[in-house]
Amino acid sequence: MDSSHATREQDPFDPGADARYVYLNKNQEHLLVALVSAISNGRERLLVTGGEGAGKTAFLWKLAEVLYASGEVALLGHEMVFSCGPDMPVEAIETSVREHAICGKRERESVPPAVLLLDDADRLDPGVLASLWQRWPTLNEGWPSLCVVMTAMPRPKQLHRRRGHDVMAAEQTFELPPMEPADVEGLIRHRLQVAGLPELELFSPDALERIGYFSKRVPGRIVQLCGHIFSKSKGDISLPVSEDAVK
């Protein structure tokens, strides 16, 4: 493949790309296995935390993909992942849970356990979460078990902001582990491969090091920075991108 210029037909750094583009390092893969195990063991409320851009949403979509592929659970909601908002009433969640279930293609003789994936649960009003737990017994009707997996920012240090975390009442909390220096290149190569550009040498080794430095190895920042550079790489800059171009 001629790597003198990148193709724009497929953008490997599209932040809205599907779960195939999600890159997990070894520690995050172990976390995913532990989370699936907790669901299988009957936990009802699980929480995944991470800072801004840490990849909580991407991780939750990866979990949804794994659960769907297993065919062993029903994912509740219009989509496999339910995106929360600050003005969302509890009725919106309840209606979605009651009326929609997404199951993997697998023949079964019994009703599977159910899982509700709530992304950015800390954006919900604490009263909405409290109301959701009050309605939990009725939402659980018809399912052998019902587990909710939530994502949120880390627990705030300020007392007056902790109520949201307290209301979540998670039985177990999983913190997304940070990325290692080698994961910067791993993430980039993974996205290029999924986009059909496995042989594209987009960045020089020095450029990769600078991307890690400027992004602080935060996945969201890496994707954002690489996306900006990739958008300029059609005729504007030669490849592989140098350290100076990253600066």
JSON list of C-alpha atoms in Angstrom, two decimals:
[
{"chain": "A", "resi": 1, "resn": "MET", "atom": "CA", "xyz": [0.00, 0.00, 0.00]},
{"chain": "A", "resi": 2, "resn": "ASP", "atom": "CA", "xyz": [1.23, 3.49, -0.87]},
{"chain": "A", "resi": 3, "resn": "SER", "atom": "CA", "xyz": [1.44, 5.24, 2.49]},
{"chain": "A", "resi": 4, "resn": "SER", "atom": "CA", "xyz": [2.61, 8.60, 1.17]},
{"chain": "A", "resi": 5, "resn": "HIS", "atom": "CA", "xyz": [-0.91, 9.90, 1.79]},
{"chain": "A", "resi": 6, "resn": "ALA", "atom": "CA", "xyz": [-3.81, 8.55, 3.86]},
{"chain": "A", "resi": 7, "resn": "THR", "atom": "CA", "xyz": [-7.20, 7.72, 2.40]},
{"chain": "A", "resi": 8, "resn": "ARG", "atom": "CA", "xyz": [-10.29, 9.54, 3.66]},
{"chain": "A", "resi": 9, "resn": "GLU", "atom": "CA", "xyz": [-12.77, 6.86, 2.59]},
{"chain": "A", "resi": 10, "resn": "GLN", "atom": "CA", "xyz": [-12.75, 5.40, 6.09]},
{"chain": "A", "resi": 11, "resn": "ASP", "atom": "CA", "xyz": [-11.88, 7.49, 9.13]},
{"chain": "A", "resi": 12, "resn": "PRO", "atom": "CA", "xyz": [-10.28, 5.20, 11.75]},
{"chain": "A", "resi": 13, "resn": "PHE", "atom": "CA", "xyz": [-10.54, 7.95, 14.35]},
{"chain": "A", "resi": 14, "resn": "ASP", "atom": "CA", "xyz": [-14.24, 8.70, 14.07]},
{"chain": "A", "resi": 15, "resn": "PRO", "atom": "CA", "xyz": [-15.30, 9.09, 17.73]},
{"chain": "A", "resi": 16, "resn": "GLY", "atom": "CA", "xyz": [-18.72, 7.65, 16.86]},
{"chain": "A", "resi": 17, "resn": "ALA", "atom": "CA", "xyz": [-17.32, 4.44, 15.38]},
{"chain": "A", "resi": 18, "resn": "ASP", "atom": "CA", "xyz": [-18.81, 1.10, 16.41]},
{"chain": "A", "resi": 19, "resn": "ALA", "atom": "CA", "xyz": [-17.54, -1.35, 19.03]},
{"chain": "A", "resi": 20, "resn": "ARG", "atom": "CA", "xyz": [-15.11, -2.99, 16.59]},
{"chain": "A", "resi": 21, "resn": "TYR", "atom": "CA", "xyz": [-12.89, 0.09, 16.93]},
{"chain": "A", "resi": 22, "resn": "VAL", "atom": "CA", "xyz": [-12.66, -0.19, 20.71]},
{"chain": "A", "resi": 23, "resn": "TYR", "atom": "CA", "xyz": [-9.15, -1.06, 21.83]},
{"chain": "A", "resi": 24, "resn": "LEU", "atom": "CA", "xyz": [-8.62, -2.74, 25.19]},
{"chain": "A", "resi": 25, "resn": "ASN", "atom": "CA", "xyz": [-5.20, -3.37, 26.69]},
{"chain": "A", "resi": 26, "resn": "LYS", "atom": "CA", "xyz": [-4.50, -6.51, 28.72]},
{"chain": "A", "resi": 27, "resn": "ASN", "atom": "CA", "xyz": [-5.58, -4.95, 32.03]},
{"chain": "A", "resi": 28, "resn": "GLN", "atom": "CA", "xyz": [-8.83, -3.71, 30.50]},
{"chain": "A", "resi": 29, "resn": "GLU", "atom": "CA", "xyz": [-9.47, -7.14, 28.97]},
{"chain": "A", "resi": 30, "resn": "HIS", "atom": "CA", "xyz": [-9.08, -8.66, 32.44]},
{"chain": "A", "resi": 31, "resn": "LEU", "atom": "CA", "xyz": [-11.51, -6.07, 33.78]},
{"chain": "A", "resi": 32, "resn": "LEU", "atom": "CA", "xyz": [-14.03, -7.01, 31.09]},
{"chain": "A", "resi": 33, "resn": "VAL", "atom": "CA", "xyz": [-13.76, -10.68, 32.06]},
{"chain": "A", "resi": 34, "resn": "ALA", "atom": "CA", "xyz": [-14.24, -9.79, 35.74]},
{"chain": "A", "resi": 35, "resn": "LEU", "atom": "CA", "xyz": [-17.31, -7.70, 34.92]},
{"chain": "A", "resi": 36, "resn": "VAL", "atom": "CA", "xyz": [-18.90, -10.49, 32.87]},
{"chain": "A", "resi": 37, "resn": "SER", "atom": "CA", "xyz": [-18.17, -12.88, 35.75]},
{"chain": "A", "resi": 38, "resn": "ALA", "atom": "CA", "xyz": [-19.89, -10.54, 38.23]},
{"chain": "A", "resi": 39, "resn": "ILE", "atom": "CA", "xyz": [-22.96, -10.42, 35.98]},
{"chain": "A", "resi": 40, "resn": "SER", "atom": "CA", "xyz": [-22.97, -14.21, 35.69]},
{"chain": "A", "resi": 41, "resn": "ASN", "atom": "CA", "xyz": [-22.72, -14.51, 39.47]},
{"chain": "A", "resi": 42, "resn": "GLY", "atom": "CA", "xyz": [-25.95, -12.59, 39.99]},
{"chain": "A", "resi": 43, "resn": "ARG", "atom": "CA", "xyz": [-24.74, -9.14, 40.99]},
{"chain": "A", "resi": 44, "resn": "GLU", "atom": "CA", "xyz": [-27.52, -6.56, 40.60]},
{"chain": "A", "resi": 45, "resn": "ARG", "atom": "CA", "xyz": [-25.71, -3.20, 40.53]},
{"chain": "A", "resi": 46, "resn": "LEU", "atom": "CA", "xyz": [-22.23, -2.74, 39.06]},
{"chain": "A", "resi": 47, "resn": "LEU", "atom": "CA", "xyz": [-20.34, 0.49, 38.45]},
{"chain": "A", "resi": 48, "resn": "VAL", "atom": "CA", "xyz": [-17.49, 1.25, 36.04]},
{"chain": "A", "resi": 49, "resn": "THR", "atom": "CA", "xyz": [-15.61, 4.48, 36.77]},
{"chain": "A", "resi": 50, "resn": "GLY", "atom": "CA", "xyz": [-13.01, 6.46, 34.88]},
{"chain": "A", "resi": 51, "resn": "GLY", "atom": "CA", "xyz": [-12.01, 10.05, 34.24]},
{"chain": "A", "resi": 52, "resn": "GLU", "atom": "CA", "xyz": [-12.95, 12.24, 31.29]},
{"chain": "A", "resi": 53, "resn": "GLY", "atom": "CA", "xyz": [-12.02, 10.47, 28.05]},
{"chain": "A", "resi": 54, "resn": "ALA", "atom": "CA", "xyz": [-10.96, 7.27, 29.83]},
{"chain": "A", "resi": 55, "resn": "GLY", "atom": "CA", "xyz": [-13.14, 5.19, 27.52]},
{"chain": "A", "resi": 56, "resn": "LYS", "atom": "CA", "xyz": [-16.13, 4.37, 29.74]},
{"chain": "A", "resi": 57, "resn": "THR", "atom": "CA", "xyz": [-18.66, 4.58, 26.92]},
{"chain": "A", "resi": 58, "resn": "ALA", "atom": "CA", "xyz": [-16.45, 2.58, 24.56]},
{"chain": "A", "resi": 59, "resn": "PHE", "atom": "CA", "xyz": [-15.88, -0.03, 27.29]},
{"chain": "A", "resi": 60, "resn": "LEU", "atom": "CA", "xyz": [-19.62, -0.34, 27.89]},
{"chain": "A", "resi": 61, "resn": "TRP", "atom": "CA", "xyz": [-20.26, -0.86, 24.17]},
{"chain": "A", "resi": 62, "resn": "LYS", "atom": "CA", "xyz": [-17.56, -3.54, 24.15]},
{"chain": "A", "resi": 63, "resn": "LEU", "atom": "CA", "xyz": [-19.29, -5.22, 27.09]},
{"chain": "A", "resi": 64, "resn": "ALA", "atom": "CA", "xyz": [-22.58, -5.03, 25.18]},
{"chain": "A", "resi": 65, "resn": "GLU", "atom": "CA", "xyz": [-20.95, -6.66, 22.17]},
{"chain": "A", "resi": 66, "resn": "VAL", "atom": "CA", "xyz": [-19.53, -9.48, 24.31]},
{"chain": "A", "resi": 67, "resn": "LEU", "atom": "CA", "xyz": [-22.83, -10.09, 26.10]},
{"chain": "A", "resi": 68, "resn": "TYR", "atom": "CA", "xyz": [-24.79, -10.04, 22.85]},
{"chain": "A", "resi": 69, "resn": "ALA", "atom": "CA", "xyz": [-22.36, -12.45, 21.18]},
{"chain": "A", "resi": 70, "resn": "SER", "atom": "CA", "xyz": [-22.65, -14.86, 24.11]},
{"chain": "A", "resi": 71, "resn": "GLY", "atom": "CA", "xyz": [-26.40, -15.13, 23.58]},
{"chain": "A", "resi": 72, "resn": "GLU", "atom": "CA", "xyz": [-26.79, -15.78, 27.29]},
{"chain": "A", "resi": 73, "resn": "VAL", "atom": "CA", "xyz": [-28.46, -12.53, 28.37]},
{"chain": "A", "resi": 74, "resn": "ALA", "atom": "CA", "xyz": [-31.08, -10.06, 27.17]},
{"chain": "A", "resi": 75, "resn": "LEU", "atom": "CA", "xyz": [-29.92, -6.45, 26.87]},
{"chain": "A", "resi": 76, "resn": "LEU", "atom": "CA", "xyz": [-32.74, -4.12, 27.84]},
{"chain": "A", "resi": 77, "resn": "GLY", "atom": "CA", "xyz": [-33.52, -0.88, 26.03]},
{"chain": "A", "resi": 78, "resn": "HIS", "atom": "CA", "xyz": [-34.00, 0.60, 22.56]},
{"chain": "A", "resi": 79, "resn": "GLU", "atom": "CA", "xyz": [-30.28, 0.11, 21.98]},
{"chain": "A", "resi": 80, "resn": "MET", "atom": "CA", "xyz": [-27.77, -2.14, 23.69]},
{"chain": "A", "resi": 81, "resn": "VAL", "atom": "CA", "xyz": [-26.44, 0.83, 25.70]},
{"chain": "A", "resi": 82, "resn": "PHE", "atom": "CA", "xyz": [-28.77, 3.40, 27.30]},
{"chain": "A", "resi": 83, "resn": "SER", "atom": "CA", "xyz": [-27.30, 6.94, 27.22]},
{"chain": "A", "resi": 84, "resn": "CYS", "atom": "CA", "xyz": [-28.33, 8.98, 30.28]},
{"chain": "A", "resi": 85, "resn": "GLY", "atom": "CA", "xyz": [-28.98, 12.71, 30.38]},
{"chain": "A", "resi": 86, "resn": "PRO", "atom": "CA", "xyz": [-29.55, 15.29, 33.14]},
{"chain": "A", "resi": 87, "resn": "ASP", "atom": "CA", "xyz": [-33.21, 15.94, 32.26]},
{"chain": "A", "resi": 88, "resn": "MET", "atom": "CA", "xyz": [-34.17, 12.30, 31.70]},
{"chain": "A", "resi": 89, "resn": "PRO", "atom": "CA", "xyz": [-37.18, 11.15, 33.73]},
{"chain": "A", "resi": 90, "resn": "VAL", "atom": "CA", "xyz": [-37.28, 7.70, 35.29]},
{"chain": "A", "resi": 91, "resn": "GLU", "atom": "CA", "xyz": [-40.27, 6.88, 33.09]},
{"chain": "A", "resi": 92, "resn": "ALA", "atom": "CA", "xyz": [-38.05, 7.05, 29.99]},
{"chain": "A", "resi": 93, "resn": "ILE", "atom": "CA", "xyz": [-35.79, 4.33, 31.41]},
{"chain": "A", "resi": 94, "resn": "GLU", "atom": "CA", "xyz": [-38.70, 2.28, 32.70]},
{"chain": "A", "resi": 95, "resn": "THR", "atom": "CA", "xyz": [-40.57, 2.35, 29.38]},
{"chain": "A", "resi": 96, "resn": "SER", "atom": "CA", "xyz": [-37.47, 1.40, 27.42]},
{"chain": "A", "resi": 97, "resn": "VAL", "atom": "CA", "xyz": [-36.73, -1.48, 29.80]},
{"chain": "A", "resi": 98, "resn": "ARG", "atom": "CA", "xyz": [-40.27, -2.82, 29.71]},
{"chain": "A", "resi": 99, "resn": "GLU", "atom": "CA", "xyz": [-40.79, -2.61, 25.97]},
{"chain": "A", "resi": 100, "resn": "HIS", "atom": "CA", "xyz": [-37.44, -3.56, 24.45]},
{"chain": "A", "resi": 101, "resn": "ALA", "atom": "CA", "xyz": [-35.04, -6.45, 24.85]},
{"chain": "A", "resi": 102, "resn": "ILE", "atom": "CA", "xyz": [-32.13, -7.30, 22.54]},
{"chain": "A", "resi": 103, "resn": "CYS", "atom": "CA", "xyz": [-31.01, -10.91, 22.62]},
{"chain": "A", "resi": 104, "resn": "GLY", "atom": "CA", "xyz": [-28.16, -12.67, 20.88]},
{"chain": "A", "resi": 105, "resn": "LYS", "atom": "CA", "xyz": [-29.13, -15.20, 18.23]},
{"chain": "A", "resi": 106, "resn": "ARG", "atom": "CA", "xyz": [-29.24, -18.37, 20.23]},
{"chain": "A", "resi": 107, "resn": "GLU", "atom": "CA", "xyz": [-31.97, -20.96, 20.62]},
{"chain": "A", "resi": 108, "resn": "ARG", "atom": "CA", "xyz": [-33.10, -21.30, 24.24]},
{"chain": "A", "resi": 109, "resn": "GLU", "atom": "CA", "xyz": [-35.83, -23.03, 26.14]},
{"chain": "A", "resi": 110, "resn": "SER", "atom": "CA", "xyz": [-35.95, -20.61, 29.07]},
{"chain": "A", "resi": 111, "resn": "VAL", "atom": "CA", "xyz": [-35.97, -16.84, 29.63]},
{"chain": "A", "resi": 112, "resn": "PRO", "atom": "CA", "xyz": [-32.39, -15.48, 29.90]},
{"chain": "A", "resi": 113, "resn": "PRO", "atom": "CA", "xyz": [-31.11, -13.15, 32.62]},
{"chain": "A", "resi": 114, "resn": "ALA", "atom": "CA", "xyz": [-31.47, -9.46, 31.77]},
{"chain": "A", "resi": 115, "resn": "VAL", "atom": "CA", "xyz": [-28.86, -6.69, 31.77]},
{"chain": "A", "resi": 116, "resn": "LEU", "atom": "CA", "xyz": [-29.42, -2.94, 31.62]},
{"chain": "A", "resi": 117, "resn": "LEU", "atom": "CA", "xyz": [-26.39, -0.86, 30.56]},
{"chain": "A", "resi": 118, "resn": "LEU", "atom": "CA", "xyz": [-26.62, 2.76, 31.75]},
{"chain": "A", "resi": 119, "resn": "ASP", "atom": "CA", "xyz": [-23.92, 5.01, 30.33]},
{"chain": "A", "resi": 120, "resn": "ASP", "atom": "CA", "xyz": [-23.11, 8.23, 32.25]},
{"chain": "A", "resi": 121, "resn": "ALA", "atom": "CA", "xyz": [-25.43, 7.29, 35.11]},
{"chain": "A", "resi": 122, "resn": "ASP", "atom": "CA", "xyz": [-23.96, 10.15, 37.15]},
{"chain": "A", "resi": 123, "resn": "ARG", "atom": "CA", "xyz": [-25.64, 12.57, 34.73]},
{"chain": "A", "resi": 124, "resn": "LEU", "atom": "CA", "xyz": [-29.03, 11.43, 36.00]},
{"chain": "A", "resi": 125, "resn": "ASP", "atom": "CA", "xyz": [-30.67, 13.37, 38.79]},
{"chain": "A", "resi": 126, "resn": "PRO", "atom": "CA", "xyz": [-30.09, 11.42, 42.03]},
{"chain": "A", "resi": 127, "resn": "GLY", "atom": "CA", "xyz": [-33.87, 11.39, 42.52]},
{"chain": "A", "resi": 128, "resn": "VAL", "atom": "CA", "xyz": [-34.28, 9.56, 39.23]},
{"chain": "A", "resi": 129, "resn": "LEU", "atom": "CA", "xyz": [-31.88, 6.84, 40.35]},
{"chain": "A", "resi": 130, "resn": "ALA", "atom": "CA", "xyz": [-33.61, 6.56, 43.72]},
{"chain": "A", "resi": 131, "resn": "SER", "atom": "CA", "xyz": [-36.95, 6.19, 41.95]},
{"chain": "A", "resi": 132, "resn": "LEU", "atom": "CA", "xyz": [-35.48, 3.58, 39.62]},
{"chain": "A", "resi": 133, "resn": "TRP", "atom": "CA", "xyz": [-34.39, 1.43, 42.57]},
{"chain": "A", "resi": 134, "resn": "GLN", "atom": "CA", "xyz": [-37.86, 1.77, 44.11]},
{"chain": "A", "resi": 135, "resn": "ARG", "atom": "CA", "xyz": [-39.34, 0.37, 40.90]},
{"chain": "A", "resi": 136, "resn": "TRP", "atom": "CA", "xyz": [-36.66, -2.31, 40.61]},
{"chain": "A", "resi": 137, "resn": "PRO", "atom": "CA", "xyz": [-38.81, -5.22, 41.92]},
{"chain": "A", "resi": 138, "resn": "THR", "atom": "CA", "xyz": [-41.47, -4.61, 39.27]},
{"chain": "A", "resi": 139, "resn": "LEU", "atom": "CA", "xyz": [-38.87, -4.14, 36.52]},
{"chain": "A", "resi": 140, "resn": "ASN", "atom": "CA", "xyz": [-37.38, -7.48, 37.50]},
{"chain": "A", "resi": 141, "resn": "GLU", "atom": "CA", "xyz": [-40.67, -9.29, 36.90]},
{"chain": "A", "resi": 142, "resn": "GLY", "atom": "CA", "xyz": [-40.43, -11.83, 34.11]},
{"chain": "A", "resi": 143, "resn": "TRP", "atom": "CA", "xyz": [-36.65, -12.17, 34.28]},
{"chain": "A", "resi": 144, "resn": "PRO", "atom": "CA", "xyz": [-34.75, -14.77, 36.31]},
{"chain": "A", "resi": 145, "resn": "SER", "atom": "CA", "xyz": [-32.38, -11.94, 37.29]},
{"chain": "A", "resi": 146, "resn": "LEU", "atom": "CA", "xyz": [-31.76, -8.32, 36.35]},
{"chain": "A", "resi": 147, "resn": "CYS", "atom": "CA", "xyz": [-28.38, -6.60, 36.54]},
{"chain": "A", "resi": 148, "resn": "VAL", "atom": "CA", "xyz": [-27.64, -2.94, 35.85]},
{"chain": "A", "resi": 149, "resn": "VAL", "atom": "CA", "xyz": [-24.13, -1.88, 34.81]},
{"chain": "A", "resi": 150, "resn": "MET", "atom": "CA", "xyz": [-23.49, 1.85, 35.15]},
{"chain": "A", "resi": 151, "resn": "THR", "atom": "CA", "xyz": [-20.64, 4.12, 34.12]},
{"chain": "A", "resi": 152, "resn": "ALA", "atom": "CA", "xyz": [-19.71, 7.29, 35.97]},
{"chain": "A", "resi": 153, "resn": "MET", "atom": "CA", "xyz": [-16.87, 9.65, 36.74]},
{"chain": "A", "resi": 154, "resn": "PRO", "atom": "CA", "xyz": [-14.82, 8.73, 39.83]},
{"chain": "A", "resi": 155, "resn": "ARG", "atom": "CA", "xyz": [-16.42, 9.43, 43.21]},
{"chain": "A", "resi": 156, "resn": "PRO", "atom": "CA", "xyz": [-16.16, 13.19, 43.87]},
{"chain": "A", "resi": 157, "resn": "LYS", "atom": "CA", "xyz": [-14.08, 14.35, 46.82]},
{"chain": "A", "resi": 158, "resn": "GLN", "atom": "CA", "xyz": [-16.56, 17.10, 47.70]},
{"chain": "A", "resi": 159, "resn": "LEU", "atom": "CA", "xyz": [-19.21, 15.88, 50.16]},
{"chain": "A", "resi": 160, "resn": "HIS", "atom": "CA", "xyz": [-22.02, 17.87, 48.53]},
{"chain": "A", "resi": 161, "resn": "ARG", "atom": "CA", "xyz": [-21.39, 16.16, 45.17]},
{"chain": "A", "resi": 162, "resn": "ARG", "atom": "CA", "xyz": [-21.27, 12.59, 46.43]},
{"chain": "A", "resi": 163, "resn": "ARG", "atom": "CA", "xyz": [-25.01, 12.01, 46.62]},
{"chain": "A", "resi": 164, "resn": "GLY", "atom": "CA", "xyz": [-25.20, 10.73, 43.05]},
{"chain": "A", "resi": 165, "resn": "HIS", "atom": "CA", "xyz": [-22.59, 8.04, 43.78]},
{"chain": "A", "resi": 166, "resn": "ASP", "atom": "CA", "xyz": [-24.30, 7.17, 47.07]},
{"chain": "A", "resi": 167, "resn": "VAL", "atom": "CA", "xyz": [-27.65, 6.71, 45.33]},
{"chain": "A", "resi": 168, "resn": "MET", "atom": "CA", "xyz": [-26.07, 4.41, 42.75]},
{"chain": "A", "resi": 169, "resn": "ALA", "atom": "CA", "xyz": [-25.54, 1.96, 45.62]},
{"chain": "A", "resi": 170, "resn": "ALA", "atom": "CA", "xyz": [-23.25, -0.24, 43.53]},
{"chain": "A", "resi": 171, "resn": "GLU", "atom": "CA", "xyz": [-22.45, -3.66, 44.95]},
{"chain": "A", "resi": 172, "resn": "GLN", "atom": "CA", "xyz": [-19.11, -3.64, 43.16]},
{"chain": "A", "resi": 173, "resn": "THR", "atom": "CA", "xyz": [-17.09, -0.88, 41.50]},
{"chain": "A", "resi": 174, "resn": "PHE", "atom": "CA", "xyz": [-14.59, -1.41, 38.68]},
{"chain": "A", "resi": 175, "resn": "GLU", "atom": "CA", "xyz": [-12.09, 1.34, 37.84]},
{"chain": "A", "resi": 176, "resn": "LEU", "atom": "CA", "xyz": [-10.86, 1.48, 34.25]},
{"chain": "A", "resi": 177, "resn": "PRO", "atom": "CA", "xyz": [-7.09, 0.97, 34.39]},
{"chain": "A", "resi": 178, "resn": "PRO", "atom": "CA", "xyz": [-4.90, 3.57, 32.63]},
{"chain": "A", "resi": 179, "resn": "MET", "atom": "CA", "xyz": [-3.12, 2.89, 29.38]},
{"chain": "A", "resi": 180, "resn": "GLU", "atom": "CA", "xyz": [0.56, 2.05, 29.27]},
{"chain": "A", "resi": 181, "resn": "PRO", "atom": "CA", "xyz": [3.00, 3.82, 26.87]},
{"chain": "A", "resi": 182, "resn": "ALA", "atom": "CA", "xyz": [2.87, 0.91, 24.40]},
{"chain": "A", "resi": 183, "resn": "ASP", "atom": "CA", "xyz": [-0.93, 1.13, 24.29]},
{"chain": "A", "resi": 184, "resn": "VAL", "atom": "CA", "xyz": [-0.78, 4.41, 22.35]},
{"chain": "A", "resi": 185, "resn": "GLU", "atom": "CA", "xyz": [0.58, 2.61, 19.31]},
{"chain": "A", "resi": 186, "resn": "GLY", "atom": "CA", "xyz": [-1.64, -0.39, 20.04]},
{"chain": "A", "resi": 187, "resn": "LEU", "atom": "CA", "xyz": [-4.79, 1.74, 19.98]},
{"chain": "A", "resi": 188, "resn": "ILE", "atom": "CA", "xyz": [-3.78, 3.51, 16.77]},
{"chain": "A", "resi": 189, "resn": "ARG", "atom": "CA", "xyz": [-2.82, 0.30, 14.95]},
{"chain": "A", "resi": 190, "resn": "HIS", "atom": "CA", "xyz": [-6.02, -1.40, 16.06]},
{"chain": "A", "resi": 191, "resn": "ARG", "atom": "CA", "xyz": [-8.18, 1.38, 14.65]},
{"chain": "A", "resi": 192, "resn": "LEU", "atom": "CA", "xyz": [-6.22, 1.47, 11.39]},
{"chain": "A", "resi": 193, "resn": "GLN", "atom": "CA", "xyz": [-6.62, -2.28, 10.99]},
{"chain": "A", "resi": 194, "resn": "VAL", "atom": "CA", "xyz": [-10.39, -2.20, 11.59]},
{"chain": "A", "resi": 195, "resn": "ALA", "atom": "CA", "xyz": [-10.66, 0.63, 9.04]},
{"chain": "A", "resi": 196, "resn": "GLY", "atom": "CA", "xyz": [-8.92, -1.52, 6.43]},
{"chain": "A", "resi": 197, "resn": "LEU", "atom": "CA", "xyz": [-5.59, 0.32, 6.67]},
{"chain": "A", "resi": 198, "resn": "PRO", "atom": "CA", "xyz": [-3.37, -2.22, 8.46]},
{"chain": "A", "resi": 199, "resn": "GLU", "atom": "CA", "xyz": [-0.21, -1.34, 6.51]},
{"chain": "A", "resi": 200, "resn": "LEU", "atom": "CA", "xyz": [-0.50, 2.41, 6.84]},
{"chain": "A", "resi": 201, "resn": "GLU", "atom": "CA", "xyz": [2.45, 3.85, 8.76]},
{"chain": "A", "resi": 202, "resn": "LEU", "atom": "CA", "xyz": [0.68, 6.97, 9.95]},
{"chain": "A", "resi": 203, "resn": "PHE", "atom": "CA", "xyz": [3.09, 8.14, 12.68]},
{"chain": "A", "resi": 204, "resn": "SER", "atom": "CA", "xyz": [6.84, 7.99, 13.22]},
{"chain": "A", "resi": 205, "resn": "PRO", "atom": "CA", "xyz": [8.06, 6.53, 16.55]},
{"chain": "A", "resi": 206, "resn": "ASP", "atom": "CA", "xyz": [8.87, 10.02, 17.83]},
{"chain": "A", "resi": 207, "resn": "ALA", "atom": "CA", "xyz": [5.41, 11.23, 16.83]},
{"chain": "A", "resi": 208, "resn": "LEU", "atom": "CA", "xyz": [3.81, 8.36, 18.76]},
{"chain": "A", "resi": 209, "resn": "GLU", "atom": "CA", "xyz": [5.77, 9.38, 21.82]},
{"chain": "A", "resi": 210, "resn": "ARG", "atom": "CA", "xyz": [4.55, 12.97, 21.52]},
{"chain": "A", "resi": 211, "resn": "ILE", "atom": "CA", "xyz": [0.94, 11.82, 21.07]},
{"chain": "A", "resi": 212, "resn": "GLY", "atom": "CA", "xyz": [1.28, 9.86, 24.31]},
{"chain": "A", "resi": 213, "resn": "TYR", "atom": "CA", "xyz": [2.72, 12.92, 26.03]},
{"chain": "A", "resi": 214, "resn": "PHE", "atom": "CA", "xyz": [0.11, 15.42, 24.86]},
{"chain": "A", "resi": 215, "resn": "SER", "atom": "CA", "xyz": [-2.82, 13.04, 25.38]},
{"chain": "A", "resi": 216, "resn": "LYS", "atom": "CA", "xyz": [-1.53, 11.78, 28.74]},
{"chain": "A", "resi": 217, "resn": "ARG", "atom": "CA", "xyz": [-2.43, 8.36, 27.29]},
{"chain": "A", "resi": 218, "resn": "VAL", "atom": "CA", "xyz": [-6.15, 9.08, 27.72]},
{"chain": "A", "resi": 219, "resn": "PRO", "atom": "CA", "xyz": [-7.98, 7.11, 24.98]},
{"chain": "A", "resi": 220, "resn": "GLY", "atom": "CA", "xyz": [-10.46, 9.85, 24.13]},
{"chain": "A", "resi": 221, "resn": "ARG", "atom": "CA", "xyz": [-7.70, 12.41, 23.76]},
{"chain": "A", "resi": 222, "resn": "ILE", "atom": "CA", "xyz": [-5.61, 10.04, 21.64]},
{"chain": "A", "resi": 223, "resn": "VAL", "atom": "CA", "xyz": [-8.51, 9.50, 19.24]},
{"chain": "A", "resi": 224, "resn": "GLN", "atom": "CA", "xyz": [-9.27, 13.22, 19.12]},
{"chain": "A", "resi": 225, "resn": "LEU", "atom": "CA", "xyz": [-5.66, 14.19, 18.43]},
{"chain": "A", "resi": 226, "resn": "CYS", "atom": "CA", "xyz": [-5.14, 11.45, 15.84]},
{"chain": "A", "resi": 227, "resn": "GLY", "atom": "CA", "xyz": [-8.42, 12.34, 14.16]},
{"chain": "A", "resi": 228, "resn": "HIS", "atom": "CA", "xyz": [-7.30, 15.94, 13.77]},
{"chain": "A", "resi": 229, "resn": "ILE", "atom": "CA", "xyz": [-3.98, 14.85, 12.25]},
{"chain": "A", "resi": 230, "resn": "PHE", "atom": "CA", "xyz": [-5.62, 12.22, 10.04]},
{"chain": "A", "resi": 231, "resn": "SER", "atom": "CA", "xyz": [-8.03, 14.82, 8.65]},
{"chain": "A", "resi": 232, "resn": "LYS", "atom": "CA", "xyz": [-5.01, 16.88, 7.51]},
{"chain": "A", "resi": 233, "resn": "SER", "atom": "CA", "xyz": [-3.10, 13.93, 6.09]},
{"chain": "A", "resi": 234, "resn": "LYS", "atom": "CA", "xyz": [-4.71, 13.95, 2.64]},
{"chain": "A", "resi": 235, "resn": "GLY", "atom": "CA", "xyz": [-2.13, 15.87, 0.70]},
{"chain": "A", "resi": 236, "resn": "ASP", "atom": "CA", "xyz": [-1.36, 18.36, 3.48]},
{"chain": "A", "resi": 237, "resn": "ILE", "atom": "CA", "xyz": [1.34, 16.46, 5.32]},
{"chain": "A", "resi": 238, "resn": "SER", "atom": "CA", "xyz": [3.54, 13.57, 4.28]},
{"chain": "A", "resi": 239, "resn": "LEU", "atom": "CA", "xyz": [3.55, 10.23, 6.02]},
{"chain": "A", "resi": 240, "resn": "PRO", "atom": "CA", "xyz": [4.66, 8.99, 8.39]},
{"chain": "A", "resi": 241, "resn": "VAL", "atom": "CA", "xyz": [3.71, 12.04, 10.43]},
{"chain": "A", "resi": 242, "resn": "SER", "atom": "CA", "xyz": [6.74, 13.50, 12.18]},
{"chain": "A", "resi": 243, "resn": "GLU", "atom": "CA", "xyz": [7.15, 14.66, 15.76]},
{"chain": "A", "resi": 244, "resn": "ASP", "atom": "CA", "xyz": [7.14, 18.29, 14.61]},
{"chain": "A", "resi": 245, "resn": "ALA", "atom": "CA", "xyz": [3.77, 17.85, 12.88]},
{"chain": "A", "resi": 246, "resn": "VAL", "atom": "CA", "xyz": [2.27, 16.56, 16.14]},
{"chain": "A", "resi": 247, "resn": "LYS", "atom": "CA", "xyz": [3.57, 19.60, 18.01]}
]
